[in-house]
Amino acid sequence: MVKKSIEILDTTLRDGAQAASISFTLREKIRIALLLDDLGVDYIEAGWPGSNPKDYEFFREIKNYSLKNSKIAAFASTRKKDVRPEKDQNLLSILESDVNSAVLFGKSWTLHVKEVLKTTLEDNLMIIADSIEFLKDHGLEVIFDAEHFYQGFKEDPDYALKVVNVAGEAGAKVVALADTNGGTLPHEVMEITKYVAERTRVKLGVHMHNDSGTAVANSLVGVVSGATHVQGTINGIGERTGNADLIQIIPNLAIKMGYKVLKENESLKKLRTVSSVVYELAGLHPNPFQPYVGENAFAHKAGVHADAVMKNTKAYEHIDPTLIGNQRKVIISELSGTSNLINYLEKIGIKIEKKEEKLKRALSIIKELEARGYSFDLAPESALLIVLKELGLYEKFFDLKYWKVINEDKLALAVIKVNSRVEVAEGAGPINAADLALRRCLVKDFPELEKVKLTDYRVILPGEVKNTESVVRVTIEFNDGDRTWRTEGVSTSVIEASVMALTDGFDYYLQLNKKLKPLFLKD
Amino acid sequence: MVKKSIEILDTTLRDGAQAASISFTLREKIRIALLLDDLGVDYIEAGWPGSNPKDYEFFREIKNYSLKNSKIAAFASTRKKDVRPEKDQNLLSILESDVNSAVLFGKSWTLHVKEVLKTTLEDNLMIIADSIEFLKDHGLEVIFDAEHFYQGFKEDPDYALKVVNVAGEAGAKVVALADTNGGTLPHEVMEITKYVAERTRVKLGVHMHNDSGTAVANSLVGVVSGATHVQGTINGIGERTGNADLIQIIPNLAIKMGYKVLKENESLKKLRTVSSVVYELAGLHPNPFQPYVGENAFAHKAGVHADAVMKNTKAYEHIDPTLIGNQRKVIISELSGTSNLINYLEKIGIKIEKKEEKLKRALSIIKELEARGYSFDLAPESALLIVLKELGLYEKFFDLKYWKVINEDKLALAVIKVNSRVEVAEGAGPINAADLALRRCLVKDFPELEKVKLTDYRVILPGEVKNTESVVRVTIEFNDGDRTWRTEGVSTSVIEASVMALTDGFDYYLQLNKKLKPLFLKD
């Protein structure tokens, strides 16, 4: 039997970015978009160019990448009431974004038509119809978001339904019913969505907010009641209490309800990584209690014998945690740990047996470091350096013998000794100075490092005890124009942690180019 | 019309305490019990004396308090299979706890009866019946939790239903249907609960876990389908991904669905405080995105939008935040206009006209700083300092004349001069050293700063060009045991940015306490 598909629209970069305290940079947006494409969502709603002109940069930049799974969509409102579509700034902003898909939002609640739009109910239907038609005429496919749909329906079901049908007749590919203020409860979503689904032929979607704590459930109930398109964000980030969390919705739909979601079922395994990278880029601590992907989601009380847990997993685990890239917590999951590493090693051309003792030893070093604040999820290449050392595949190309950073009011100097070479450099700040001095030491022997750019740098306190006394974790992203890699340093000092991550970053590049590439003759 | 009541059983002290990383002391348990009694829940399930003998202390100690609203219940399993009730340690532990109410859990899933209990289906019914009867005979009221009910029902609905009826006939006051592994989805809860409710006369309850992210919804759907008793925990704390969150369920039932919950409707206002005290005692950070009570639950970001919210709160707020003790929060950001600032100022007692020139000037300074990498979303108090200066409400309590941080291999020292006082301090890292030295300079004149703790610290590169050359943004969160505030510094140097944020943080506290409080006589 062919499974029924549910289409996923991710709006992390648009609705998610409206969350308090979240603001993504252009590079972060690109990184998230590539991650979502790799995960295999159907649509990436990436910005609202009419409201935020900076979003144009994203639409321009993303064209340099060829996406394999997802369509990029731009968001806008329907046209203003007395403006013709071809003169309307909102609609023109979509054309200017040069996308093939648009998400248009419009009113379906009579109160809002009258009091916010200040127009007639009939005119609002016209606005919706000709806004959609305008974009269709320019070759775009259009998803229509019916704002405040559930609230509107409660007040005037006939009008709300009419909005859906008018949008469908105007050519909208999907009409998404939005619970804009998040106030609707699951049994109401069921009743209303069913009612609509029985009375329209257009493909229905749902767009839920979590103000009542039921956004995930509302999305699932929406699907049970006839919707085949679901909008949400990674980790449920979004305004107020957030949007519906795709990280929870996707496995519920795929594993529990048997729908086809994402381009490949195997991609469910990427959910945990996608979740943790988005937390990091959003500057949020991951929620250890998050369903499916949280650190405690499959944690079992200490003291229970591992065998008992294994036998009785069905009783206390609603799904197999590996399906979504998570793992059971009490059991030291040597096997799933090593398979992760094997996977990484294969990517750089190294094939190794799962039972290899050296690999296990590397894993135990990694686990020890993670207990001290490292997170190799975020910087796998620092972990790979450890593995290479354990496997005897590492060659010491340079030795950082000494470093010192001098930072006075306007002056930032770093003195670094590598092997027998001492160099000093002045930088815009202490970390920049360290970067420059380190390069001066290395570049004569390794001119290829000139290609290496630092593309991201971030510091967080990994521990729960938040205080400047705690250790900080510095993550640096490098790029040589072709590859991207990330390394980490952990220390009580930001500068020391940065020097560690910098050193690892250059070291990894040299291992790859001078040691591994010649060895395996592949990239 | 008399509203229908829903009974609430809180199991924060029993099921909640099984969460990873949570362990309450006796004093903390008493404090939570008194808080729950004051809130007005019907039952406080406070411990499992048969499994955790330390729980006896609680049952003994709580007798010294006279509770006004809640009944204290002890938890235990039904008797062992070959033991008579009067000899069964589990049941005797309930009597020993000297409570009037018991929660007994037993099997309703045939697989578990056979493979875990290793007995017959008939014998399991006997076990349930005579365990309940034994406690009833000793004068207790009994709530029966049917473990794994929904899973069991899917495999053998007749047997699962029989368990409910046998428990009811044996005298259980309530039979709670438990989704023990949290794997059941709302539409399944609806179907199964309705089926049971139509075929039994006993009062039904629901006990949900959050593994699918739908515990709140499942509880509400359970009520819609016939349950009149709901079990859960404060903030949803509990094993794995936690239990159903009463902090979200209670207002949904009371405000949205019109049920009578808690002894007094006014008590809803206490929800926010109950939530935050339990977070604190559990050693967890409050979730700012938590529905109803989270810091961002009624936060509004964009300027235009914030203006619209004031005009039409119904559009973006599903309920009035004051009903549950929360408040509207307006975020100062790039996009925001003066109405956001006015809102903030009002909170600290300053009323000002929207058209005030000084306010506009402050806003333009803020916007300029945001273009340079500040984000006052994240640290509104740094923005407020600027506004206070522009409004002439700022008083310079101290002047940071000089600072220098010395950071060598193992040594981190900071020398700071404030006014005419110079101090030095050694820290675990350079920022800790700066914090300590700054406090040394200030604390003699301002001993109130001793109460001020740093509760979060983070650094990111806000710029588009991410490179160590770029500026970094440091955000620090402070707390004095009562208030929380956040400040920011932006610089090419992490240390300089940190010193700026630290200084602002102390400065803001002094403005509030020494300048504004005396001025407006309110907090």
mmCIF file of N, CA, C and O in Angstrom, chain A residues 17 19-22 25-26 28 112 148 181 183 210-213 217 240-241 248 252 256 283 285 289 291 296 315 318 404 408 428 431-432 454-456 459 464 466 492-493, chain B residues 112 148 151 181 183 210-213 217 240-241 248 252 256 285 289 291 296 299 301 314-315 318 331 378 404 407-408 428 431 454-455 458-459 464 466 468-469 492-493:
data_model
loop_
_atom_site.group_PDB
_atom_site.id
_atom_site.type_symbol
_atom_site.label_atom_id
_atom_site.label_comp_id
_atom_site.label_asym_id
_atom_site.label_seq_id
_atom_site.Cartn_x
_atom_site.Cartn_y
_atom_site.Cartn_z
ATOM 1 N N ALA A 17 11.883 33.128 13.457
ATOM 2 C CA ALA A 17 12.783 34.246 13.737
ATOM 3 C C ALA A 17 12.068 35.394 14.436
ATOM 4 O O ALA A 17 12.700 36.347 14.875
ATOM 5 N N ALA A 19 10.614 34.981 17.217
ATOM 6 C CA ALA A 19 10.659 34.677 18.659
ATOM 7 C C ALA A 19 11.439 35.746 19.404
ATOM 8 O O ALA A 19 12.386 36.325 18.864
ATOM 9 N N ALA A 20 11.022 35.968 20.636
ATOM 10 C CA ALA A 20 11.782 36.864 21.501
ATOM 11 C C ALA A 20 13.203 36.324 21.585
ATOM 12 O O ALA A 20 13.399 35.126 21.690
ATOM 13 N N SER A 21 14.184 37.207 21.509
ATOM 14 C CA SER A 21 15.590 36.875 21.724
ATOM 15 C C SER A 21 16.247 36.132 20.568
ATOM 16 O O SER A 21 17.424 35.819 20.635
ATOM 17 N N ILE A 22 15.514 35.849 19.495
ATOM 18 C CA ILE A 22 16.158 35.149 18.387
ATOM 19 C C ILE A 22 16.357 36.103 17.219
ATOM 20 O O ILE A 22 15.452 36.831 16.843
ATOM 21 N N THR A 25 21.609 35.619 11.698
ATOM 22 C CA THR A 25 22.387 36.350 10.703
ATOM 23 C C THR A 25 22.190 35.672 9.345
ATOM 24 O O THR A 25 21.657 34.564 9.273
ATOM 25 N N LEU A 26 22.656 36.340 8.302
ATOM 26 C CA LEU A 26 22.531 35.772 6.965
ATOM 27 C C LEU A 26 23.184 34.389 6.880
ATOM 28 O O LEU A 26 22.609 33.439 6.364
ATOM 29 N N GLU A 28 23.788 32.288 9.233
ATOM 30 C CA GLU A 28 23.018 31.308 10.002
ATOM 31 C C GLU A 28 21.783 30.857 9.236
ATOM 32 O O GLU A 28 21.427 29.679 9.237
ATOM 33 N N HIS A 112 -11.734 41.061 11.838
ATOM 34 C CA HIS A 112 -10.493 41.652 11.348
ATOM 35 C C HIS A 112 -10.677 42.336 9.998
ATOM 36 O O HIS A 112 -10.026 43.333 9.707
ATOM 37 N N HIS A 148 -5.974 33.737 11.515
ATOM 38 C CA HIS A 148 -7.061 33.692 12.515
ATOM 39 C C HIS A 148 -8.236 32.838 12.056
ATOM 40 O O HIS A 148 -9.380 33.161 12.348
ATOM 41 N N ASN A 181 -3.538 33.093 17.077
ATOM 42 C CA ASN A 181 -3.234 33.424 18.477
ATOM 43 C C ASN A 181 -3.090 32.182 19.347
ATOM 44 O O ASN A 181 -2.949 32.282 20.564
ATOM 45 N N GLY A 183 -5.053 29.948 20.392
ATOM 46 C CA GLY A 183 -6.046 29.734 21.441
ATOM 47 C C GLY A 183 -6.986 28.557 21.231
ATOM 48 O O GLY A 183 -7.834 28.288 22.076
ATOM 49 N N ASN A 210 1.451 27.744 19.795
ATOM 50 C CA ASN A 210 1.420 26.900 20.996
ATOM 51 C C ASN A 210 0.902 27.593 22.265
ATOM 52 O O ASN A 210 1.187 27.153 23.366
ATOM 53 N N ASP A 211 0.142 28.646 22.128
ATOM 54 C CA ASP A 211 -0.284 29.384 23.329
ATOM 55 C C ASP A 211 -1.107 28.563 24.310
ATOM 56 O O ASP A 211 -1.112 28.854 25.502
ATOM 57 N N SER A 212 -1.812 27.552 23.829
ATOM 58 C CA SER A 212 -2.558 26.685 24.744
ATOM 59 C C SER A 212 -1.771 25.432 25.088
ATOM 60 O O SER A 212 -2.281 24.544 25.786
ATOM 61 N N GLY A 213 -0.558 25.318 24.588
ATOM 62 C CA GLY A 213 0.265 24.131 24.864
ATOM 63 C C GLY A 213 -0.133 22.926 24.025
ATOM 64 O O GLY A 213 0.244 21.799 24.326
ATOM 65 N N ALA A 217 -0.295 18.703 19.054
ATOM 66 C CA ALA A 217 -1.535 17.931 18.993
ATOM 67 C C ALA A 217 -2.495 18.526 17.970
ATOM 68 O O ALA A 217 -3.098 17.796 17.178
ATOM 69 N N ARG A 240 5.939 34.535 21.047
ATOM 70 C CA ARG A 240 5.242 34.171 22.295
ATOM 71 C C ARG A 240 5.682 32.770 22.768
ATOM 72 O O ARG A 240 6.851 32.577 23.111
ATOM 73 N N THR A 241 4.767 31.799 22.743
ATOM 74 C CA THR A 241 5.125 30.440 23.189
ATOM 75 C C THR A 241 5.591 29.576 22.027
ATOM 76 O O THR A 241 5.849 28.391 22.208
ATOM 77 N N GLN A 248 8.748 17.358 16.693
ATOM 78 C CA GLN A 248 7.821 16.406 17.306
ATOM 79 C C GLN A 248 6.752 15.929 16.322
ATOM 80 O O GLN A 248 6.314 14.781 16.357
ATOM 81 N N ASN A 252 5.842 11.893 14.840
ATOM 82 C CA ASN A 252 4.482 11.429 15.143
ATOM 83 C C ASN A 252 3.772 11.012 13.860
ATOM 84 O O ASN A 252 3.156 9.946 13.799
ATOM 85 N N LYS A 256 4.275 7.060 14.037
ATOM 86 C CA LYS A 256 3.052 6.620 14.723
ATOM 87 C C LYS A 256 1.856 6.501 13.797
ATOM 88 O O LYS A 256 0.990 5.669 13.989
ATOM 89 N N GLY A 283 20.814 30.531 19.823
ATOM 90 C CA GLY A 283 21.330 30.972 21.110
ATOM 91 C C GLY A 283 20.507 30.438 22.281
ATOM 92 O O GLY A 283 20.457 31.044 23.337
ATOM 93 N N HIS A 285 19.470 27.117 24.917
ATOM 94 C CA HIS A 285 19.898 25.821 25.419
ATOM 95 C C HIS A 285 18.893 24.766 24.969
ATOM 96 O O HIS A 285 17.695 24.989 25.064
ATOM 97 N N PHE A 289 14.070 17.836 28.042
ATOM 98 C CA PHE A 289 12.815 17.097 28.151
ATOM 99 C C PHE A 289 12.017 17.115 26.845
ATOM 100 O O PHE A 289 10.874 16.679 26.818
ATOM 101 N N PRO A 291 10.237 16.104 23.654
ATOM 102 C CA PRO A 291 9.847 14.801 23.119
ATOM 103 C C PRO A 291 10.717 14.402 21.923
ATOM 104 O O PRO A 291 11.154 15.256 21.158
ATOM 105 N N ASN A 296 16.809 13.649 27.748
ATOM 106 C CA ASN A 296 16.133 12.728 28.671
ATOM 107 C C ASN A 296 14.979 11.963 28.040
ATOM 108 O O ASN A 296 14.287 11.218 28.739
ATOM 109 N N ALA A 315 7.616 -1.235 27.110
ATOM 110 C CA ALA A 315 6.782 -0.733 28.201
ATOM 111 C C ALA A 315 7.027 0.748 28.477
ATOM 112 O O ALA A 315 6.108 1.481 28.796
ATOM 113 N N HIS A 318 8.049 4.697 23.818
ATOM 114 C CA HIS A 318 6.952 4.655 22.844
ATOM 115 C C HIS A 318 7.442 4.344 21.442
ATOM 116 O O HIS A 318 6.692 3.874 20.607
ATOM 117 N N LYS A 404 50.519 33.633 24.398
ATOM 118 C CA LYS A 404 50.136 34.645 25.364
ATOM 119 C C LYS A 404 49.420 35.775 24.639
ATOM 120 O O LYS A 404 49.848 36.209 23.568
ATOM 121 N N GLU A 408 45.286 45.287 26.133
ATOM 122 C CA GLU A 408 45.147 46.528 26.881
ATOM 123 C C GLU A 408 44.151 47.403 26.137
ATOM 124 O O GLU A 408 43.768 47.099 25.005
ATOM 125 N N ALA A 428 42.286 42.961 15.877
ATOM 126 C CA ALA A 428 41.192 43.857 16.263
ATOM 127 C C ALA A 428 40.716 43.525 17.667
ATOM 128 O O ALA A 428 40.166 44.358 18.367
ATOM 129 N N ILE A 431 41.211 37.537 20.156
ATOM 130 C CA ILE A 431 41.082 36.273 19.438
ATOM 131 C C ILE A 431 41.549 36.424 17.998
ATOM 132 O O ILE A 431 42.204 35.558 17.433
ATOM 133 N N ASN A 432 41.228 37.563 17.429
ATOM 134 C CA ASN A 432 41.744 37.865 16.108
ATOM 135 C C ASN A 432 43.277 37.900 16.133
ATOM 136 O O ASN A 432 43.954 37.384 15.231
ATOM 137 N N LEU A 454 37.849 31.799 8.738
ATOM 138 C CA LEU A 454 36.948 31.552 9.866
ATOM 139 C C LEU A 454 35.566 32.068 9.483
ATOM 140 O O LEU A 454 35.417 33.256 9.214
ATOM 141 N N THR A 455 34.582 31.207 9.494
ATOM 142 C CA THR A 455 33.261 31.648 9.043
ATOM 143 C C THR A 455 32.241 31.753 10.172
ATOM 144 O O THR A 455 31.169 32.308 9.986
ATOM 145 N N ASP A 456 32.557 31.211 11.305
ATOM 146 C CA ASP A 456 31.655 31.417 12.450
ATOM 147 C C ASP A 456 32.450 31.225 13.730
ATOM 148 O O ASP A 456 33.418 30.466 13.768
ATOM 149 N N VAL A 459 30.481 31.463 21.470
ATOM 150 C CA VAL A 459 30.852 31.062 22.813
ATOM 151 C C VAL A 459 29.574 30.846 23.595
ATOM 152 O O VAL A 459 28.701 31.700 23.571
ATOM 153 N N GLU A 464 24.962 23.826 33.429
ATOM 154 C CA GLU A 464 23.729 24.325 34.002
ATOM 155 C C GLU A 464 24.007 25.417 35.034
ATOM 156 O O GLU A 464 23.181 26.259 35.299
ATOM 157 N N LYS A 466 25.155 28.532 35.694
ATOM 158 C CA LYS A 466 25.495 29.638 34.825
ATOM 159 C C LYS A 466 26.155 30.743 35.615
ATOM 160 O O LYS A 466 25.530 31.391 36.431
ATOM 161 N N THR A 492 37.975 27.574 31.237
ATOM 162 C CA THR A 492 37.387 28.676 32.013
ATOM 163 C C THR A 492 37.650 30.009 31.326
ATOM 164 O O THR A 492 36.976 30.984 31.599
ATOM 165 N N SER A 493 38.645 30.046 30.451
ATOM 166 C CA SER A 493 38.981 31.296 29.772
ATOM 167 C C SER A 493 38.520 31.267 28.318
ATOM 168 O O SER A 493 38.810 30.329 27.581
ATOM 169 N N HIS B 112 1.400 -7.363 29.873
ATOM 170 C CA HIS B 112 2.078 -7.146 31.147
ATOM 171 C C HIS B 112 1.595 -8.083 32.234
ATOM 172 O O HIS B 112 2.368 -8.485 33.099
ATOM 173 N N HIS B 148 -0.539 1.607 31.690
ATOM 174 C CA HIS B 148 -0.514 1.209 30.271
ATOM 175 C C HIS B 148 -1.905 0.992 29.701
ATOM 176 O O HIS B 148 -2.100 0.123 28.852
ATOM 177 N N GLN B 151 -2.302 1.492 25.721
ATOM 178 C CA GLN B 151 -1.597 0.424 24.998
ATOM 179 C C GLN B 151 -2.339 -0.898 25.157
ATOM 180 O O GLN B 151 -2.498 -1.662 24.216
ATOM 181 N N ASN B 181 3.595 5.027 28.756
ATOM 182 C CA ASN B 181 4.794 5.332 27.963
ATOM 183 C C ASN B 181 4.609 6.558 27.072
ATOM 184 O O ASN B 181 5.478 6.876 26.262
ATOM 185 N N GLY B 183 2.853 7.241 24.534
ATOM 186 C CA GLY B 183 2.857 7.046 23.089
ATOM 187 C C GLY B 183 1.530 7.264 22.389
ATOM 188 O O GLY B 183 1.453 7.138 21.171
ATOM 189 N N ASN B 210 4.323 12.785 28.324
ATOM 190 C CA ASN B 210 4.505 13.690 27.191
ATOM 191 C C ASN B 210 5.438 13.180 26.086
ATOM 192 O O ASN B 210 5.960 13.958 25.297
ATOM 193 N N ASP B 211 5.654 11.892 25.986
ATOM 194 C CA ASP B 211 6.621 11.382 25.009
ATOM 195 C C ASP B 211 6.288 11.730 23.560
ATOM 196 O O ASP B 211 7.185 11.803 22.724
ATOM 197 N N SER B 212 5.019 11.913 23.264
ATOM 198 C CA SER B 212 4.649 12.301 21.903
ATOM 199 C C SER B 212 4.449 13.811 21.787
ATOM 200 O O SER B 212 4.073 14.307 20.725
ATOM 201 N N GLY B 213 4.679 14.533 22.882
ATOM 202 C CA GLY B 213 4.504 15.985 22.859
ATOM 203 C C GLY B 213 3.044 16.399 22.949
ATOM 204 O O GLY B 213 2.698 17.545 22.661
ATOM 205 N N ALA B 217 -2.683 18.142 25.557
ATOM 206 C CA ALA B 217 -3.817 17.915 24.659
ATOM 207 C C ALA B 217 -4.537 16.617 25.017
ATOM 208 O O ALA B 217 -5.765 16.570 25.067
ATOM 209 N N ARG B 240 11.580 10.921 31.766
ATOM 210 C CA ARG B 240 11.758 11.088 30.306
ATOM 211 C C ARG B 240 11.377 12.514 29.877
ATOM 212 O O ARG B 240 12.034 13.457 30.262
ATOM 213 N N THR B 241 10.299 12.642 29.098
ATOM 214 C CA THR B 241 9.895 13.975 28.638
ATOM 215 C C THR B 241 8.877 14.610 29.576
ATOM 216 O O THR B 241 8.356 15.699 29.296
ATOM 217 N N GLN B 248 -0.509 24.238 32.399
ATOM 218 C CA GLN B 248 -1.185 24.513 31.135
ATOM 219 C C GLN B 248 -2.606 23.936 31.115
ATOM 220 O O GLN B 248 -3.522 24.519 30.530
ATOM 221 N N ASN B 252 -6.480 25.968 30.681
ATOM 222 C CA ASN B 252 -7.257 25.526 29.518
ATOM 223 C C ASN B 252 -8.645 25.063 29.959
ATOM 224 O O ASN B 252 -9.655 25.428 29.357
ATOM 225 N N LYS B 256 -10.777 28.328 29.105
ATOM 226 C CA LYS B 256 -11.238 28.069 27.741
ATOM 227 C C LYS B 256 -12.453 27.162 27.687
ATOM 228 O O LYS B 256 -13.279 27.275 26.810
ATOM 229 N N HIS B 285 15.882 25.853 35.006
ATOM 230 C CA HIS B 285 15.590 27.198 34.537
ATOM 231 C C HIS B 285 14.160 27.244 34.034
ATOM 232 O O HIS B 285 13.743 26.343 33.324
ATOM 233 N N PHE B 289 9.288 30.080 27.077
ATOM 234 C CA PHE B 289 8.266 29.864 26.051
ATOM 235 C C PHE B 289 7.095 29.025 26.570
ATOM 236 O O PHE B 289 6.240 28.613 25.801
ATOM 237 N N PRO B 291 3.646 27.842 27.694
ATOM 238 C CA PRO B 291 2.328 28.440 27.532
ATOM 239 C C PRO B 291 1.788 28.990 28.855
ATOM 240 O O PRO B 291 2.075 28.450 29.924
ATOM 241 N N ASN B 296 7.856 34.813 27.843
ATOM 242 C CA ASN B 296 7.510 35.288 26.505
ATOM 243 C C ASN B 296 6.078 34.964 26.095
ATOM 244 O O ASN B 296 5.697 35.214 24.953
ATOM 245 N N ALA B 299 4.640 38.032 24.987
ATOM 246 C CA ALA B 299 5.640 38.981 24.502
ATOM 247 C C ALA B 299 5.321 39.377 23.067
ATOM 248 O O ALA B 299 4.921 38.544 22.262
ATOM 249 N N LYS B 301 6.872 41.519 19.708
ATOM 250 C CA LYS B 301 8.178 41.972 19.258
ATOM 251 C C LYS B 301 8.143 43.160 18.306
ATOM 252 O O LYS B 301 8.667 44.213 18.612
ATOM 253 N N LYS B 314 -7.228 40.967 21.576
ATOM 254 C CA LYS B 314 -7.879 39.707 21.233
ATOM 255 C C LYS B 314 -7.212 39.044 20.021
ATOM 256 O O LYS B 314 -7.274 37.832 19.853
ATOM 257 N N ALA B 315 -6.574 39.864 19.170
ATOM 258 C CA ALA B 315 -5.994 39.320 17.949
ATOM 259 C C ALA B 315 -4.777 38.451 18.222
ATOM 260 O O ALA B 315 -4.572 37.441 17.572
ATOM 261 N N HIS B 318 -4.491 34.965 23.368
ATOM 262 C CA HIS B 318 -5.650 34.067 23.447
ATOM 263 C C HIS B 318 -6.439 34.260 24.732
ATOM 264 O O HIS B 318 -7.606 33.920 24.811
ATOM 265 N N ILE B 331 8.807 43.820 23.580
ATOM 266 C CA ILE B 331 10.241 43.699 23.352
ATOM 267 C C ILE B 331 10.758 44.884 22.548
ATOM 268 O O ILE B 331 10.191 45.238 21.526
ATOM 269 N N LEU B 378 17.533 41.333 23.467
ATOM 270 C CA LEU B 378 18.196 40.409 24.371
ATOM 271 C C LEU B 378 18.539 41.085 25.680
ATOM 272 O O LEU B 378 18.756 40.417 26.673
ATOM 273 N N LYS B 404 41.980 46.678 33.287
ATOM 274 C CA LYS B 404 42.942 45.871 32.547
ATOM 275 C C LYS B 404 42.840 44.430 33.006
ATOM 276 O O LYS B 404 42.756 44.149 34.209
ATOM 277 N N ASN B 407 45.894 37.931 31.531
ATOM 278 C CA ASN B 407 45.502 36.530 31.415
ATOM 279 C C ASN B 407 46.691 35.736 30.909
ATOM 280 O O ASN B 407 47.016 35.766 29.735
ATOM 281 N N GLU B 408 47.372 35.073 31.830
ATOM 282 C CA GLU B 408 48.480 34.218 31.419
ATOM 283 C C GLU B 408 48.070 32.785 31.679
ATOM 284 O O GLU B 408 47.066 32.531 32.329
ATOM 285 N N ALA B 428 38.547 32.712 38.006
ATOM 286 C CA ALA B 428 38.709 31.431 37.322
ATOM 287 C C ALA B 428 39.019 31.654 35.848
ATOM 288 O O ALA B 428 39.620 30.837 35.178
ATOM 289 N N ILE B 431 36.938 36.929 32.695
ATOM 290 C CA ILE B 431 35.676 37.635 32.909
ATOM 291 C C ILE B 431 35.240 37.517 34.358
ATOM 292 O O ILE B 431 34.738 38.465 34.954
ATOM 293 N N LEU B 454 25.176 36.724 38.791
ATOM 294 C CA LEU B 454 25.168 36.540 37.343
ATOM 295 C C LEU B 454 24.535 35.190 37.055
ATOM 296 O O LEU B 454 25.023 34.159 37.511
ATOM 297 N N THR B 455 23.439 35.191 36.310
ATOM 298 C CA THR B 455 22.744 33.919 36.088
ATOM 299 C C THR B 455 22.880 33.399 34.662
ATOM 300 O O THR B 455 22.542 32.263 34.393
ATOM 301 N N ARG B 458 26.445 34.944 27.731
ATOM 302 C CA ARG B 458 26.699 34.361 26.415
ATOM 303 C C ARG B 458 27.303 35.364 25.436
ATOM 304 O O ARG B 458 27.140 36.557 25.582
ATOM 305 N N VAL B 459 28.011 34.816 24.480
ATOM 306 C CA VAL B 459 28.730 35.639 23.508
ATOM 307 C C VAL B 459 28.367 35.157 22.121
ATOM 308 O O VAL B 459 28.407 33.949 21.879
ATOM 309 N N GLU B 464 27.308 40.198 10.077
ATOM 310 C CA GLU B 464 27.094 39.341 8.917
ATOM 311 C C GLU B 464 28.381 38.642 8.528
ATOM 312 O O GLU B 464 28.377 37.500 8.120
ATOM 313 N N LYS B 466 31.223 36.829 9.609
ATOM 314 C CA LYS B 466 31.629 36.193 10.848
ATOM 315 C C LYS B 466 33.084 35.818 10.778
ATOM 316 O O LYS B 466 33.488 34.957 10.041
ATOM 317 N N THR B 468 36.851 36.414 13.342
ATOM 318 C CA THR B 468 37.280 36.940 14.633
ATOM 319 C C THR B 468 37.573 38.434 14.586
ATOM 320 O O THR B 468 37.750 39.064 15.597
ATOM 321 N N GLU B 469 37.640 38.990 13.388
ATOM 322 C CA GLU B 469 37.802 40.442 13.288
ATOM 323 C C GLU B 469 36.545 41.189 13.667
ATOM 324 O O GLU B 469 36.567 42.357 13.997
ATOM 325 N N THR B 492 35.114 44.574 19.697
ATOM 326 C CA THR B 492 35.919 43.558 19.018
ATOM 327 C C THR B 492 36.512 42.598 20.028
ATOM 328 O O THR B 492 36.914 41.502 19.674
ATOM 329 N N SER B 493 36.573 43.007 21.289
ATOM 330 C CA SER B 493 37.168 42.153 22.306
ATOM 331 C C SER B 493 36.095 41.566 23.223
ATOM 332 O O SER B 493 35.238 42.282 23.750
#
